Amino acid sequence: MHPESRKSRMSNAKTVSRKAKTPSRVRTVSKVPAKKPSTPVFQIFSGIVIVLFLALGVTFYWDETHRNPLIGKWRAETKLGILEIQFDRKSMLFFGTKTPVCYDIQADKVIVFDDDIKVGNAYKILDQETISTEAGGYKTVYKKVK
């Protein structure tokens, strides 16, 4: 055998073994990090969403409280004595009993429905300080308590 051919065989053997040790580029995992959303843009978007929800909540509460003319405490002087009734957003207090209610608000009256027994009572709005109701043929006039 010729010495040069032996040398070229040995160099081929070294090259083969060297190539086997290095991983191919196809199998390597990319070291480029995944693209994340821009943090300031995400924070601004989140802030806008939170502000919108707060604004809607305040608007709903403001409308319900100021649109319903019955909200508050009312007092009537009758032959039986003084009657007091108090209306909240979702309940009314009458004779010391708090009852869950819902309201049907109309131009000149508000119908208050008892959520438990599904019966309503109409309260006529005479002005901002005066309401009236009729029950059993008797009319009762209430004045707003300040």
Coordinates of N, CA and C in Angstrom, one line a residue:
M1 N 0.8 -1.2 0.0 CA 0.0 0.0 0.0 C 0.9 1.2 0.0
H2 N 0.4 2.2 -0.6 CA 1.1 3.4 -0.7 C 0.9 4.3 0.5
P3 N 1.9 4.9 1.1 CA 1.8 5.7 2.3 C 0.8 6.8 2.2
E4 N 0.7 7.4 1.0 CA -0.2 8.6 0.9 C -1.6 8.1 0.9
S5 N -1.9 7.0 0.4 CA -3.3 6.5 0.4 C -3.7 6.1 1.8
R6 N -2.7 5.6 2.6 CA -3.0 5.3 4.0 C -3.3 6.5 4.8
K7 N -2.6 7.6 4.5 CA -2.8 8.9 5.2 C -4.2 9.4 4.8
S8 N -4.5 9.3 3.6 CA -5.8 9.9 3.2 C -7.0 9.0 3.8
R9 N -6.7 7.7 4.0 CA -7.7 6.9 4.7 C -7.8 7.3 6.1
M10 N -6.7 7.5 6.8 CA -6.8 7.9 8.2 C -7.5 9.3 8.3
S11 N -7.2 10.2 7.4 CA -7.8 11.5 7.5 C -9.3 11.4 7.2
N12 N -9.7 10.5 6.3 CA -11.1 10.2 6.1 C -11.8 9.7 7.4
A13 N -11.0 8.8 8.1 CA -11.6 8.2 9.3 C -11.8 9.2 10.4
K14 N -10.8 10.1 10.5 CA -10.9 11.2 11.5 C -12.1 12.1 11.1
T15 N -12.2 12.4 9.9 CA -13.3 13.3 9.5 C -14.6 12.7 9.7
V16 N -14.8 11.4 9.5 CA -16.0 10.7 9.7 C -16.4 10.7 11.2
S17 N -15.4 10.4 12.0 CA -15.7 10.4 13.4 C -16.0 11.8 14.0
R18 N -15.4 12.8 13.4 CA -15.6 14.1 13.9 C -17.0 14.6 13.5
K19 N -17.4 14.2 12.3 CA -18.8 14.6 11.8 C -19.8 13.9 12.7
A20 N -19.6 12.7 13.1 CA -20.5 12.0 13.9 C -20.7 12.6 15.2
K21 N -19.7 13.3 15.8 CA -19.8 13.9 17.1 C -20.6 15.2 17.1
T22 N -20.5 15.9 16.1 CA -21.2 17.2 16.0 C -22.7 17.0 15.6
P23 N -23.6 17.6 16.4 CA -25.0 17.4 16.0 C -25.4 18.2 14.8
S24 N -26.3 17.7 14.0 CA -26.7 18.4 12.8 C -27.5 19.6 13.2
R25 N -27.5 20.6 12.3 CA -28.3 21.8 12.5 C -29.8 21.6 12.5
V26 N -30.3 20.6 11.9 CA -31.7 20.4 11.8 C -32.2 20.0 13.2
R27 N -31.5 19.2 13.9 CA -32.0 18.7 15.2 C -31.8 19.7 16.4
T28 N -31.0 20.8 16.2 CA -30.8 21.7 17.3 C -32.1 22.5 17.6
V29 N -32.3 22.8 18.8 CA -33.4 23.7 19.2 C -33.0 25.1 19.0
S30 N -33.9 25.9 18.5 CA -33.6 27.3 18.3 C -33.5 28.0 19.6
K31 N -32.5 28.8 19.7 CA -32.3 29.6 21.0 C -32.9 30.9 20.9
V32 N -33.7 31.2 19.8 CA -34.3 32.5 19.7 C -35.6 32.5 20.6
P33 N -35.8 33.4 21.6 CA -36.9 33.3 22.4 C -38.2 33.6 21.7
A34 N -39.3 33.0 22.2 CA -40.6 33.3 21.5 C -41.0 34.7 21.7
K35 N -41.6 35.3 20.7 CA -42.0 36.7 20.8 C -43.1 36.9 21.7
K36 N -42.9 37.7 22.8 CA -44.0 38.0 23.8 C -44.7 39.3 23.4
P37 N -45.9 39.4 23.8 CA -46.6 40.7 23.5 C -45.9 41.9 24.2
S38 N -45.9 43.0 23.6 CA -45.3 44.1 24.2 C -45.9 44.5 25.5
T39 N -45.2 44.6 26.6 CA -45.7 44.8 27.9 C -46.4 46.1 28.0
P40 N -45.9 47.2 27.6 CA -46.6 48.5 27.8 C -47.9 48.5 27.0
V41 N -48.0 47.9 25.9 CA -49.3 47.9 25.1 C -50.3 47.0 25.9
F42 N -49.8 45.9 26.4 CA -50.7 45.0 27.2 C -51.2 45.7 28.4
Q43 N -50.4 46.4 29.1 CA -50.8 47.2 30.4 C -51.8 48.3 30.0
I44 N -51.5 49.0 29.0 CA -52.5 50.0 28.5 C -53.8 49.4 28.2
F45 N -53.8 48.4 27.4 CA -55.1 47.7 27.1 C -55.8 47.2 28.3
S46 N -55.1 46.6 29.3 CA -55.7 46.1 30.5 C -56.3 47.3 31.3
G47 N -55.6 48.3 31.4 CA -56.1 49.5 32.1 C -57.3 50.1 31.5
I48 N -57.4 50.1 30.2 CA -58.6 50.6 29.5 C -59.8 49.7 29.8
V49 N -59.6 48.4 29.7 CA -60.7 47.5 30.0 C -61.2 47.7 31.4
I50 N -60.3 47.8 32.4 CA -60.7 48.0 33.8 C -61.5 49.3 34.0
V51 N -61.0 50.3 33.4 CA -61.7 51.6 33.5 C -63.1 51.6 32.9
L52 N -63.2 50.9 31.8 CA -64.5 50.7 31.1 C -65.5 50.0 32.0
F53 N -65.1 48.9 32.7 CA -65.9 48.1 33.6 C -66.3 49.0 34.8
L54 N -65.4 49.7 35.3 CA -65.7 50.6 36.5 C -66.7 51.7 36.0
A55 N -66.5 52.3 34.9 CA -67.4 53.3 34.4 C -68.8 52.7 34.2
L56 N -68.9 51.5 33.6 CA -70.3 50.9 33.4 C -70.9 50.6 34.7
G57 N -70.2 50.2 35.7 CA -70.7 49.9 37.0 C -71.3 51.1 37.7
V58 N -70.5 52.2 37.7 CA -70.9 53.5 38.3 C -72.1 54.0 37.6
T59 N -72.1 54.0 36.3 CA -73.2 54.5 35.5 C -74.5 53.7 35.8
F60 N -74.4 52.4 35.9 CA -75.6 51.5 36.2 C -76.1 51.9 37.6
Y61 N -75.2 52.0 38.6 CA -75.6 52.3 40.0 C -76.2 53.7 40.0
W62 N -75.6 54.7 39.3 CA -76.1 56.1 39.3 C -77.5 56.1 38.7
D63 N -77.7 55.4 37.5 CA -79.0 55.4 36.9 C -80.1 54.8 37.7
E64 N -79.8 53.6 38.3 CA -80.7 52.9 39.2 C -81.1 53.8 40.4
T65 N -80.2 54.4 41.0 CA -80.4 55.2 42.2 C -81.2 56.5 41.9
H66 N -80.8 57.2 40.8 CA -81.4 58.5 40.5 C -82.6 58.4 39.6
R67 N -82.7 57.3 38.9 CA -83.9 57.1 38.0 C -85.1 56.7 38.8
N68 N -84.9 56.0 39.9 CA -86.0 55.4 40.6 C -86.4 56.5 41.7
P69 N -87.5 57.2 41.6 CA -87.9 58.2 42.5 C -88.3 57.7 43.9
L70 N -88.5 56.4 44.1 CA -88.9 55.9 45.4 C -87.7 55.7 46.3
I71 N -86.5 55.6 45.8 CA -85.3 55.3 46.6 C -85.3 56.3 47.7
G72 N -85.3 55.8 49.0 CA -85.2 56.7 50.1 C -86.2 56.3 51.2
K73 N -86.4 57.2 52.2 CA -87.3 56.9 53.3 C -88.5 57.8 53.2
W74 N -89.7 57.2 53.4 CA -90.9 58.0 53.3 C -91.8 57.8 54.6
R75 N -92.6 58.8 54.9 CA -93.4 58.8 56.1 C -94.8 59.3 55.8
A76 N -95.8 58.6 56.4 CA -97.2 59.0 56.3 C -97.8 59.1 57.6
E77 N -98.7 60.1 57.8 CA -99.4 60.2 59.1 C -100.8 59.7 58.8
T78 N -101.3 58.7 59.4 CA -102.6 58.1 59.2 C -103.4 58.1 60.5
K79 N -104.6 57.7 60.5 CA -105.5 57.5 61.7 C -104.9 56.4 62.6
L80 N -104.2 55.5 62.0 CA -103.6 54.4 62.8 C -102.2 54.8 63.4
G81 N -101.7 55.9 63.0 CA -100.4 56.4 63.5 C -99.5 56.7 62.3
I82 N -98.2 56.8 62.6 CA -97.2 57.1 61.6 C -96.7 55.8 61.0
L83 N -96.7 55.8 59.6 CA -96.2 54.7 58.9 C -94.9 55.1 58.2
E84 N -93.9 54.3 58.2 CA -92.6 54.6 57.5 C -92.3 53.4 56.6
I85 N -91.8 53.8 55.4 CA -91.4 52.8 54.4 C -90.1 53.3 53.8
Q86 N -89.2 52.4 53.6 CA -87.9 52.7 53.0 C -87.6 51.8 51.8
F87 N -87.2 52.5 50.7 CA -86.9 51.7 49.5 C -85.4 51.8 49.2
D88 N -84.8 50.7 48.9 CA -83.4 50.6 48.5 C -83.4 50.1 47.1
R89 N -82.2 49.9 46.5 CA -82.2 49.4 45.1 C -82.9 48.1 44.9
K90 N -82.7 47.1 45.9 CA -83.3 45.8 45.7 C -84.2 45.3 46.8
S91 N -84.5 46.2 47.7 CA -85.4 45.8 48.8 C -86.2 47.0 49.4
M92 N -87.2 46.7 50.2 CA -87.9 47.7 50.9 C -88.1 47.3 52.3
L93 N -88.2 48.3 53.2 CA -88.3 48.0 54.6 C -89.7 48.6 55.1
F94 N -90.6 47.7 55.5 CA -91.9 48.2 55.9 C -92.3 47.4 57.1
F95 N -92.8 48.1 58.2 CA -93.2 47.4 59.5 C -92.0 46.6 60.0
G96 N -90.8 47.1 59.9 CA -89.6 46.4 60.4 C -89.2 45.1 59.6
T97 N -89.8 44.9 58.5 CA -89.5 43.7 57.7 C -88.9 44.1 56.4
K98 N -87.7 43.6 56.1 CA -87.0 43.9 54.8 C -87.4 42.8 53.8
T99 N -87.9 43.3 52.7 CA -88.4 42.4 51.7 C -87.7 42.6 50.3
P100 N -87.2 41.6 49.6 CA -86.6 41.8 48.3 C -87.7 42.2 47.3
V101 N -87.4 43.3 46.5 CA -88.4 43.8 45.6 C -87.7 44.1 44.2
C102 N -88.5 44.3 43.2 CA -88.0 44.8 42.0 C -89.0 45.9 41.5
Y103 N -88.6 46.8 40.7 CA -89.4 48.0 40.3 C -89.8 48.0 38.8
D104 N -91.0 48.5 38.6 CA -91.4 48.8 37.2 C -91.6 50.3 37.2
I105 N -90.7 51.1 36.7 CA -90.7 52.5 36.7 C -91.4 53.1 35.5
Q106 N -92.5 53.8 35.7 CA -93.2 54.4 34.6 C -93.2 56.0 34.8
A107 N -93.8 56.7 33.9 CA -93.8 58.2 33.9 C -94.3 58.7 35.2
D108 N -95.5 58.3 35.7 CA -96.2 58.9 36.8 C -96.3 58.0 38.0
K109 N -95.8 56.8 37.9 CA -95.9 55.8 39.0 C -94.8 54.8 38.9
V110 N -94.6 54.1 40.1 CA -93.7 53.0 40.2 C -94.4 51.9 40.8
I111 N -94.3 50.7 40.1 CA -94.9 49.5 40.7 C -93.8 48.7 41.4
V112 N -94.0 48.4 42.6 CA -93.1 47.7 43.4 C -93.5 46.2 43.6
F113 N -92.7 45.3 43.0 CA -93.1 43.9 43.1 C -92.3 43.2 44.2
D114 N -93.0 42.5 45.0 CA -92.4 41.6 46.1 C -91.9 40.4 45.4
D115 N -90.5 40.2 45.4 CA -89.9 39.1 44.8 C -90.3 37.7 45.3
D116 N -90.7 37.7 46.6 CA -91.1 36.4 47.2 C -92.5 35.9 46.7
I117 N -93.5 36.8 46.7 CA -94.8 36.4 46.4 C -95.3 36.9 45.0
K118 N -94.5 37.7 44.3 CA -94.7 38.2 43.0 C -96.0 39.0 42.9
V119 N -96.3 39.8 43.9 CA -97.4 40.7 44.0 C -96.9 42.2 43.9
G120 N -97.5 43.0 43.2 CA -97.1 44.4 43.1 C -98.0 45.4 43.7
N121 N -97.4 46.6 44.1 CA -98.2 47.7 44.7 C -97.7 48.9 43.9
A122 N -98.7 49.7 43.5 CA -98.4 50.9 42.7 C -98.3 52.1 43.6
Y123 N -97.2 52.9 43.4 CA -97.0 54.2 44.1 C -97.0 55.3 43.1
K124 N -98.0 56.2 43.3 CA -98.1 57.3 42.3 C -97.2 58.4 42.7
I125 N -96.5 59.0 41.8 CA -95.5 60.0 42.1 C -96.3 61.4 41.9
L126 N -96.5 62.0 43.0 CA -97.2 63.3 43.0 C -96.2 64.5 42.7
D127 N -95.1 64.5 43.4 CA -94.0 65.3 43.1 C -92.7 64.7 43.7
Q128 N -91.6 65.4 43.7 CA -90.3 64.8 44.1 C -90.4 64.4 45.6
E129 N -91.3 65.1 46.4 CA -91.3 64.9 47.8 C -92.6 64.2 48.3
T130 N -93.5 63.8 47.4 CA -94.7 63.2 47.8 C -95.1 62.0 46.9
I131 N -95.5 60.9 47.5 CA -96.0 59.8 46.8 C -97.3 59.3 47.4
S132 N -98.1 58.6 46.7 CA -99.4 58.0 47.3 C -99.6 56.6 46.8
T133 N -100.4 55.9 47.6 CA -100.7 54.5 47.2 C -102.1 54.2 47.7
E134 N -102.8 53.3 47.1 CA -104.1 52.9 47.5 C -104.1 51.4 47.8
A135 N -104.6 51.0 49.0 CA -104.7 49.6 49.3 C -106.0 49.5 50.1
G136 N -106.9 48.5 49.7 CA -108.1 48.3 50.4 C -109.1 49.4 50.4
G137 N -109.0 50.3 49.4 CA -109.9 51.4 49.3 C -109.4 52.6 50.1
Y138 N -108.3 52.6 50.7 CA -107.7 53.7 51.5 C -106.5 54.3 50.8
K139 N -106.5 55.6 50.6 CA -105.4 56.2 50.0 C -104.4 56.7 51.1
T140 N -103.1 56.4 50.9 CA -102.1 56.8 51.9 C -101.1 57.7 51.2
V141 N -100.9 58.9 51.7 CA -99.9 59.9 51.1 C -98.7 59.9 52.0
Y142 N -97.5 59.7 51.4 CA -96.2 59.7 52.0 C -95.4 60.9 51.6
K143 N -94.7 61.5 52.6 CA -93.7 62.5 52.3 C -92.3 62.0 52.5
K144 N -91.4 62.5 51.7 CA -90.0 62.0 51.8 C -89.4 62.6 53.1
V145 N -88.6 61.7 53.8 CA -87.9 62.0 55.0 C -86.5 62.5 54.6
K146 N -86.1 63.6 55.0 CA -84.8 64.1 54.7 C -83.7 63.8 55.7

